[in-house]
DNA sequence: AGCTAGACCCGCACGC
DNA sequence: TGCGTGCGGGTCTAGC
């Protein structure tokens, strides 16, 4: 499931493929719902634009276009990008083709059809609702404390909602909570300053480690995560909690449990992630 | 406003 | 082996 480290991996792959600097001929949707209707303009507005830069914000891939528009790509559950020549045959689950003037095209595959492309100008951008980037200096202990303050709800759903921290999903929330020794149901505003700082460090650690491994791929199916060249991530063996139900905790030897929190599978150690 | 639940989707794992 | 069933998960929306 693409979260920050997987999206970062794809963005680095896109940069290495030389996507920045390419000029767009046209966009074609094989599954029209993937292309969200832009406000006041049509998708043909991308025609003739140059891709000025490729970056990431939270889980969004951001293509900065000449003329000031941004093309946002969200992979959601099963989205995947590839680059192919115009002439290459369609593969299964191909949903969108972005044709480039150099004879290549950016291809979007998405078996489960959750992924979305958006064409936005700054003012109505969904990026405005995102919390700080966890791997930048903006993600201070004070910023995390502000995000948690006054929140009566549980830690895990808050960390998932993107407004306090951008880019975490189900896997890395479980990993960060494990690394910080915090229970997923711990009331968010009950954390002491030292615990907030541990959580901040844990979030940064698990994300950095996963980026270093090219992201997490859970299996080998079509809906799994793959980089631009179809390469799976190598972070699975580094996970300490997610998907490890019944295995011993590497920190204390307790048996890891799986429960459901906020309608999501949640993995934690009942021995060393407790609610005081 | 904050929080929860449902909708969107369908491959895949699992059970018989 | 083949079929049927239900799970999983990010984000938006609806409803309390």
Short mmCIF file of C-alpha atoms (C1' of nucleotides) in Angstrom, two decimals:
data_model
loop_
_atom_site.label_atom_id
_atom_site.label_comp_id
_atom_site.label_asym_id
_atom_site.label_seq_id
_atom_site.Cartn_x
_atom_site.Cartn_y
_atom_site.Cartn_z
CA UNK A 1 0.00 0.00 0.00
CA UNK A 2 1.77 3.11 -1.13
CA UNK A 3 2.56 5.40 1.78
CA UNK A 4 5.25 8.06 2.03
CA UNK A 5 8.26 5.78 1.46
CA UNK A 6 6.69 4.05 -1.54
CA UNK A 7 5.62 7.34 -3.10
CA UNK A 8 9.08 8.76 -2.47
CA UNK A 9 10.58 5.74 -4.21
CA UNK A 10 8.37 6.28 -7.26
CA UNK A 11 9.19 10.00 -7.37
CA UNK A 12 12.92 9.25 -7.31
CA UNK A 13 12.38 6.70 -10.08
CA UNK A 14 10.50 9.30 -12.13
CA UNK A 15 13.28 11.81 -11.66
CA UNK A 16 15.86 9.23 -12.74
CA UNK A 17 13.78 8.51 -15.83
CA UNK A 18 14.04 12.17 -16.82
CA UNK A 19 10.36 13.01 -16.56
CA UNK A 20 11.11 16.61 -15.60
CA UNK A 21 11.62 18.65 -18.74
CA UNK A 22 9.30 16.54 -20.88
CA UNK A 23 6.48 18.19 -22.79
CA UNK A 24 2.97 16.71 -22.71
CA UNK A 25 1.07 15.92 -25.93
CA UNK A 26 -2.16 14.69 -24.40
CA UNK A 27 -3.79 12.60 -21.71
CA UNK A 28 -6.04 9.60 -22.36
CA UNK A 29 -8.13 7.80 -19.76
CA UNK A 30 -9.08 4.17 -20.22
CA UNK A 31 -10.96 4.37 -16.89
CA UNK A 32 -12.40 7.90 -16.90
CA UNK A 33 -13.07 8.13 -13.16
CA UNK A 34 -9.34 8.16 -12.49
CA UNK A 35 -9.18 11.68 -13.94
CA UNK A 36 -10.97 13.95 -11.49
CA UNK A 37 -12.74 16.78 -13.33
CA UNK A 38 -10.69 19.97 -12.75
CA UNK A 39 -12.49 23.13 -11.57
CA UNK A 40 -13.43 25.38 -14.45
CA UNK A 41 -11.10 23.83 -17.02
CA UNK A 42 -10.75 20.51 -18.79
CA UNK A 43 -7.99 17.93 -18.81
CA UNK A 44 -6.99 19.15 -22.29
CA UNK A 45 -5.37 22.04 -20.39
CA UNK A 46 -2.32 19.80 -19.91
CA UNK A 47 -1.70 19.63 -23.66
CA UNK A 48 1.49 21.44 -24.59
CA UNK A 49 2.54 21.98 -20.97
CA UNK A 50 6.08 21.19 -19.91
CA UNK A 51 6.67 19.13 -16.76
CA UNK A 52 8.85 21.52 -14.80
CA UNK A 53 9.47 19.40 -11.73
CA UNK A 54 8.49 16.14 -10.07
CA UNK A 55 8.12 16.01 -6.31
CA UNK A 56 6.13 14.52 -3.46
CA UNK A 57 3.88 15.96 -0.76
CA UNK A 58 2.50 13.42 1.70
CA UNK A 59 1.33 10.55 -0.47
CA UNK A 60 0.76 12.75 -3.52
CA UNK A 61 3.06 12.74 -6.53
CA UNK A 62 3.25 16.34 -7.75
CA UNK A 63 4.01 17.24 -11.37
CA UNK A 64 4.57 20.99 -11.66
CA UNK A 65 3.43 22.09 -15.10
CA UNK A 66 4.39 25.17 -17.06
CA UNK A 67 1.52 27.63 -16.85
CA UNK A 68 1.16 27.11 -13.10
CA UNK A 69 -1.06 24.05 -12.88
CA UNK A 70 -0.15 21.03 -10.77
CA UNK A 71 -0.93 17.49 -11.82
CA UNK A 72 -1.39 15.43 -8.64
CA UNK A 73 -1.27 11.66 -8.74
CA UNK A 74 -2.48 9.64 -5.76
CA UNK A 75 -1.78 5.91 -5.98
CA UNK A 76 -4.25 5.03 -3.20
CA UNK A 77 -4.33 1.27 -2.76
CA UNK A 78 -3.08 -0.32 -5.92
CA UNK A 79 -1.92 2.44 -8.27
CA UNK A 80 1.37 1.99 -10.09
CA UNK A 81 3.27 4.07 -12.62
CA UNK A 82 5.39 2.97 -15.55
CA UNK A 83 7.05 4.54 -18.57
CA UNK A 84 6.61 2.97 -21.98
CA UNK A 85 6.92 3.93 -25.65
CA UNK A 86 3.68 5.17 -27.27
CA UNK A 87 3.63 2.10 -29.44
CA UNK A 88 3.84 -0.45 -26.62
CA UNK A 89 0.76 -2.63 -26.25
CA UNK A 90 -1.68 -1.95 -23.39
CA UNK A 91 -1.05 -4.04 -20.29
CA UNK A 92 -3.80 -5.25 -17.91
CA UNK A 93 -5.21 -2.61 -15.57
CA UNK A 94 -3.93 0.30 -17.64
CA UNK A 95 -6.13 3.27 -16.64
CA UNK A 96 -4.42 6.46 -17.84
CA UNK A 97 -1.78 7.30 -20.45
CA UNK A 98 0.06 10.65 -20.41
CA UNK A 99 1.64 10.99 -23.83
CA UNK A 100 4.94 12.87 -24.00
CA UNK A 101 6.51 14.57 -26.99
CA UNK A 102 9.65 12.45 -26.77
CA UNK A 103 7.75 9.33 -27.84
CA UNK A 104 7.33 7.94 -24.33
CA UNK A 105 4.29 7.97 -22.09
CA UNK A 106 3.63 7.85 -18.38
CA UNK A 107 1.30 4.92 -17.73
CA UNK A 108 -0.95 4.50 -14.72
CA UNK A 109 -2.07 0.99 -13.78
CA UNK A 110 -4.61 0.46 -11.04
CA UNK A 111 -6.38 -2.88 -10.55
CA UNK A 112 -8.67 -1.60 -7.82
CA UNK A 113 -9.46 1.74 -9.45
CA UNK A 114 -9.01 3.79 -6.27
CA UNK A 115 -6.20 5.92 -7.64
CA UNK A 116 -6.89 9.51 -8.68
CA UNK A 117 -5.29 12.13 -10.92
CA UNK A 118 -6.15 15.75 -10.16
CA UNK A 119 -5.36 18.92 -12.06
CA UNK A 120 -5.28 21.87 -9.68
CA UNK A 121 -4.06 25.40 -9.23
CA UNK A 122 -2.60 26.41 -5.87
CA UNK A 123 -5.75 27.76 -4.29
CA UNK A 124 -7.92 24.64 -4.33
CA UNK A 125 -5.13 22.15 -3.84
CA UNK A 126 -5.72 19.21 -1.49
CA UNK A 127 -2.09 19.67 -0.49
CA UNK A 128 -3.21 22.63 1.63
CA UNK A 129 -4.92 20.26 4.07
CA UNK A 130 -1.83 18.20 4.76
CA UNK A 131 0.18 18.42 7.95
CA UNK A 132 3.96 18.89 7.94
CA UNK A 133 6.32 16.62 6.04
CA UNK A 134 7.74 14.29 8.69
CA UNK A 135 11.24 14.23 7.18
CA UNK A 136 11.68 18.00 7.02
CA UNK A 137 12.66 20.46 9.79
CA UNK A 138 9.01 21.61 9.86
CA UNK A 139 8.13 18.41 11.73
CA UNK A 140 9.24 19.57 15.15
CA UNK A 141 8.20 18.18 18.51
CA UNK A 142 6.16 21.36 18.94
CA UNK A 143 4.32 20.72 15.66
CA UNK A 144 3.49 17.17 16.73
CA UNK A 145 2.41 18.38 20.17
CA UNK A 146 0.04 20.87 18.52
CA UNK A 147 -1.44 18.09 16.38
CA UNK A 148 -2.12 15.91 19.42
CA UNK A 149 -3.28 18.59 21.83
CA UNK A 150 -6.95 18.53 22.73
CA UNK A 151 -7.60 15.32 20.81
CA UNK A 152 -9.64 12.91 22.87
CA UNK A 153 -9.50 10.19 20.23
CA UNK A 154 -6.96 7.41 19.84
CA UNK A 155 -3.45 7.95 18.57
CA UNK A 156 -3.66 5.68 15.55
CA UNK A 157 -6.64 7.21 13.71
CA UNK A 158 -5.18 10.67 14.29
CA UNK A 159 -1.85 9.68 12.80
CA UNK A 160 -3.68 8.23 9.80
CA UNK A 161 -5.68 11.32 8.94
CA UNK A 162 -2.86 13.34 7.31
CA UNK A 163 -3.68 16.63 9.05
CA UNK A 164 -1.11 16.41 11.84
CA UNK A 165 1.57 14.56 9.90
CA UNK A 166 1.53 13.86 6.16
CA UNK A 167 2.33 10.55 4.55
CA UNK A 168 1.69 7.89 7.18
CA UNK A 169 -0.59 4.95 6.36
CA UNK A 170 -1.52 1.75 8.09
CA UNK A 171 1.86 0.03 7.91
CA UNK A 172 4.06 2.88 9.09
CA UNK A 173 1.67 4.01 11.82
CA UNK A 174 1.89 0.53 13.33
CA UNK A 175 5.66 0.57 12.90
CA UNK A 176 6.10 4.02 14.41
CA UNK A 177 3.88 3.21 17.40
CA UNK A 178 5.82 0.02 17.99
CA UNK A 179 9.15 1.85 17.75
CA UNK A 180 7.92 4.50 20.21
CA UNK A 181 6.43 1.90 22.57
CA UNK A 182 2.97 3.49 22.38
CA UNK A 183 -0.41 1.73 22.33
CA UNK A 184 -2.51 2.52 19.22
CA UNK A 185 -5.55 3.30 21.37
CA UNK A 186 -3.70 5.66 23.68
CA UNK A 187 -5.66 8.94 23.88
CA UNK A 188 -3.74 11.38 21.70
CA UNK A 189 -3.70 14.21 24.21
CA UNK A 190 -2.39 12.02 27.04
CA UNK A 191 1.20 11.88 25.75
CA UNK A 192 3.94 13.43 27.86
CA UNK A 193 6.53 15.61 26.14
CA UNK A 194 9.11 12.83 26.27
CA UNK A 195 6.67 10.45 24.59
CA UNK A 196 5.84 12.99 21.89
CA UNK A 197 9.52 13.30 21.16
CA UNK A 198 9.93 9.52 21.04
CA UNK A 199 7.00 9.32 18.63
CA UNK A 200 8.49 12.01 16.42
CA UNK A 201 11.83 10.21 16.32
CA UNK A 202 10.12 6.87 15.67
CA UNK A 203 8.10 8.24 12.74
CA UNK A 204 11.24 9.65 11.15
CA UNK A 205 13.21 6.48 11.75
CA UNK A 206 10.72 4.05 10.25
CA UNK A 207 10.11 6.26 7.22
CA UNK A 208 13.83 6.81 6.54
CA UNK A 209 14.55 3.11 6.88
CA UNK A 210 11.73 2.22 4.47
CA UNK A 211 12.86 4.77 1.89
CA UNK A 212 16.35 3.30 2.11
CA UNK A 213 14.86 -0.08 1.25
CA UNK A 214 12.81 1.25 -1.66
CA UNK A 215 9.50 0.86 0.18
CA UNK A 216 7.50 -2.12 1.45
CA UNK A 217 6.03 -4.77 -0.83
CA UNK A 218 3.81 -7.28 0.94
CA UNK A 219 3.40 -10.03 -1.62
CA UNK A 220 3.80 -10.66 -5.30
CA UNK A 221 0.30 -9.97 -6.63
CA UNK A 222 -0.85 -7.35 -9.13
CA UNK A 223 -2.10 -5.07 -6.35
CA UNK A 224 1.22 -5.04 -4.57
CA UNK A 225 3.64 -2.10 -4.53
CA UNK A 226 6.23 -1.88 -7.30
CA UNK A 227 8.54 0.92 -8.36
CA UNK A 228 8.57 2.47 -11.81
CA UNK A 229 10.51 -0.43 -13.30
CA UNK A 230 8.33 -3.02 -11.59
CA UNK A 231 10.84 -3.63 -8.81
CA UNK A 232 9.33 -4.57 -5.41
CA UNK A 233 10.44 -2.78 -2.25
CA UNK A 234 12.78 -4.55 0.17
CA UNK A 235 11.48 -3.22 3.50
CA UNK A 236 9.30 -6.19 4.51
CA UNK A 237 12.04 -7.93 6.57
CA UNK A 238 12.58 -4.69 8.49
CA UNK A 239 8.99 -4.47 9.78
CA UNK A 240 8.71 -5.04 13.53
CA UNK A 241 4.92 -5.06 14.01
CA UNK A 242 2.85 -4.92 10.82
CA UNK A 243 1.84 -8.39 9.61
CA UNK A 244 3.65 -10.10 12.51
CA UNK A 245 0.67 -11.38 14.51
CA UNK A 246 1.68 -14.31 16.75
CA UNK A 247 5.41 -13.67 16.40
CA UNK A 248 7.56 -12.58 19.34
CA UNK A 249 8.21 -8.89 19.83
CA UNK A 250 11.85 -8.15 19.04
CA UNK A 251 12.06 -5.78 21.98
CA UNK A 252 10.48 -7.71 24.83
CA UNK A 253 9.56 -11.18 23.57
CA UNK A 254 5.80 -10.62 24.00
CA UNK A 255 3.53 -12.13 21.38
CA UNK A 256 2.41 -9.55 18.85
CA UNK A 257 -1.35 -9.11 18.51
CA UNK A 258 -3.65 -8.05 15.71
CA UNK A 259 -6.78 -6.07 16.51
CA UNK A 260 -8.96 -3.65 14.58
CA UNK A 261 -8.67 0.09 15.26
CA UNK A 262 -10.49 2.64 13.13
CA UNK A 263 -11.61 -0.24 10.87
CA UNK A 264 -7.99 -1.12 10.12
CA UNK A 265 -5.87 -4.10 10.95
CA UNK A 266 -3.62 -3.01 13.79
CA UNK A 267 -0.50 -4.78 15.01
CA UNK A 268 1.17 -4.15 18.33
CA UNK A 269 2.87 -5.74 21.31
CA UNK A 270 0.54 -5.98 24.31
CA UNK A 271 3.55 -6.28 26.66
CA UNK A 272 5.52 -3.17 25.78
CA UNK A 273 2.91 -0.95 24.09
CA UNK A 274 0.52 -0.38 26.96
CA UNK A 275 -1.90 2.29 28.08
CA UNK A 276 -0.69 3.61 31.44
"C1'" DA B 1 -15.60 20.80 15.48
"C1'" DG B 2 -14.32 16.20 16.25
"C1'" DC B 3 -15.15 11.73 15.49
"C1'" DT B 4 -17.14 7.44 13.23
"C1'" DA B 5 -18.92 4.77 9.57
"C1'" DG B 6 -19.85 4.05 4.80
"C1'" DA B 7 -18.63 4.26 -0.13
"C1'" DC B 8 -15.55 3.49 -3.56
"C1'" DC B 9 -13.20 -1.02 -5.80
"C1'" DC B 10 -11.53 -5.80 -6.93
"C1'" DG B 11 -7.52 -9.06 -6.37
"C1'" DC B 12 -6.43 -12.38 -3.43
"C1'" DA B 13 -6.50 -15.58 0.43
"C1'" DC B 14 -9.14 -18.85 2.36
"C1'" DG B 15 -12.73 -22.39 3.18
"C1'" DC B 16 -15.42 -26.07 1.64
"C1'" DT C 1 -9.88 -28.37 -8.72
"C1'" DG C 2 -13.35 -25.07 -8.58
"C1'" DC C 3 -16.36 -22.09 -6.67
"C1'" DG C 4 -18.05 -18.72 -3.26
"C1'" DT C 5 -17.03 -15.42 0.27
"C1'" DG C 6 -15.10 -11.75 2.70
"C1'" DC C 7 -11.00 -8.98 3.78
"C1'" DG C 8 -8.08 -4.97 3.14
"C1'" DG C 9 -6.99 -0.17 2.84
"C1'" DG C 10 -6.60 5.80 1.63
"C1'" DT C 11 -9.49 9.37 1.41
"C1'" DC C 12 -13.75 11.75 0.74
"C1'" DT C 13 -18.38 12.34 2.35
"C1'" DA C 14 -22.34 11.97 5.32
"C1'" DG C 15 -24.11 11.97 9.66
"C1'" DC C 16 -24.06 12.40 14.53
#
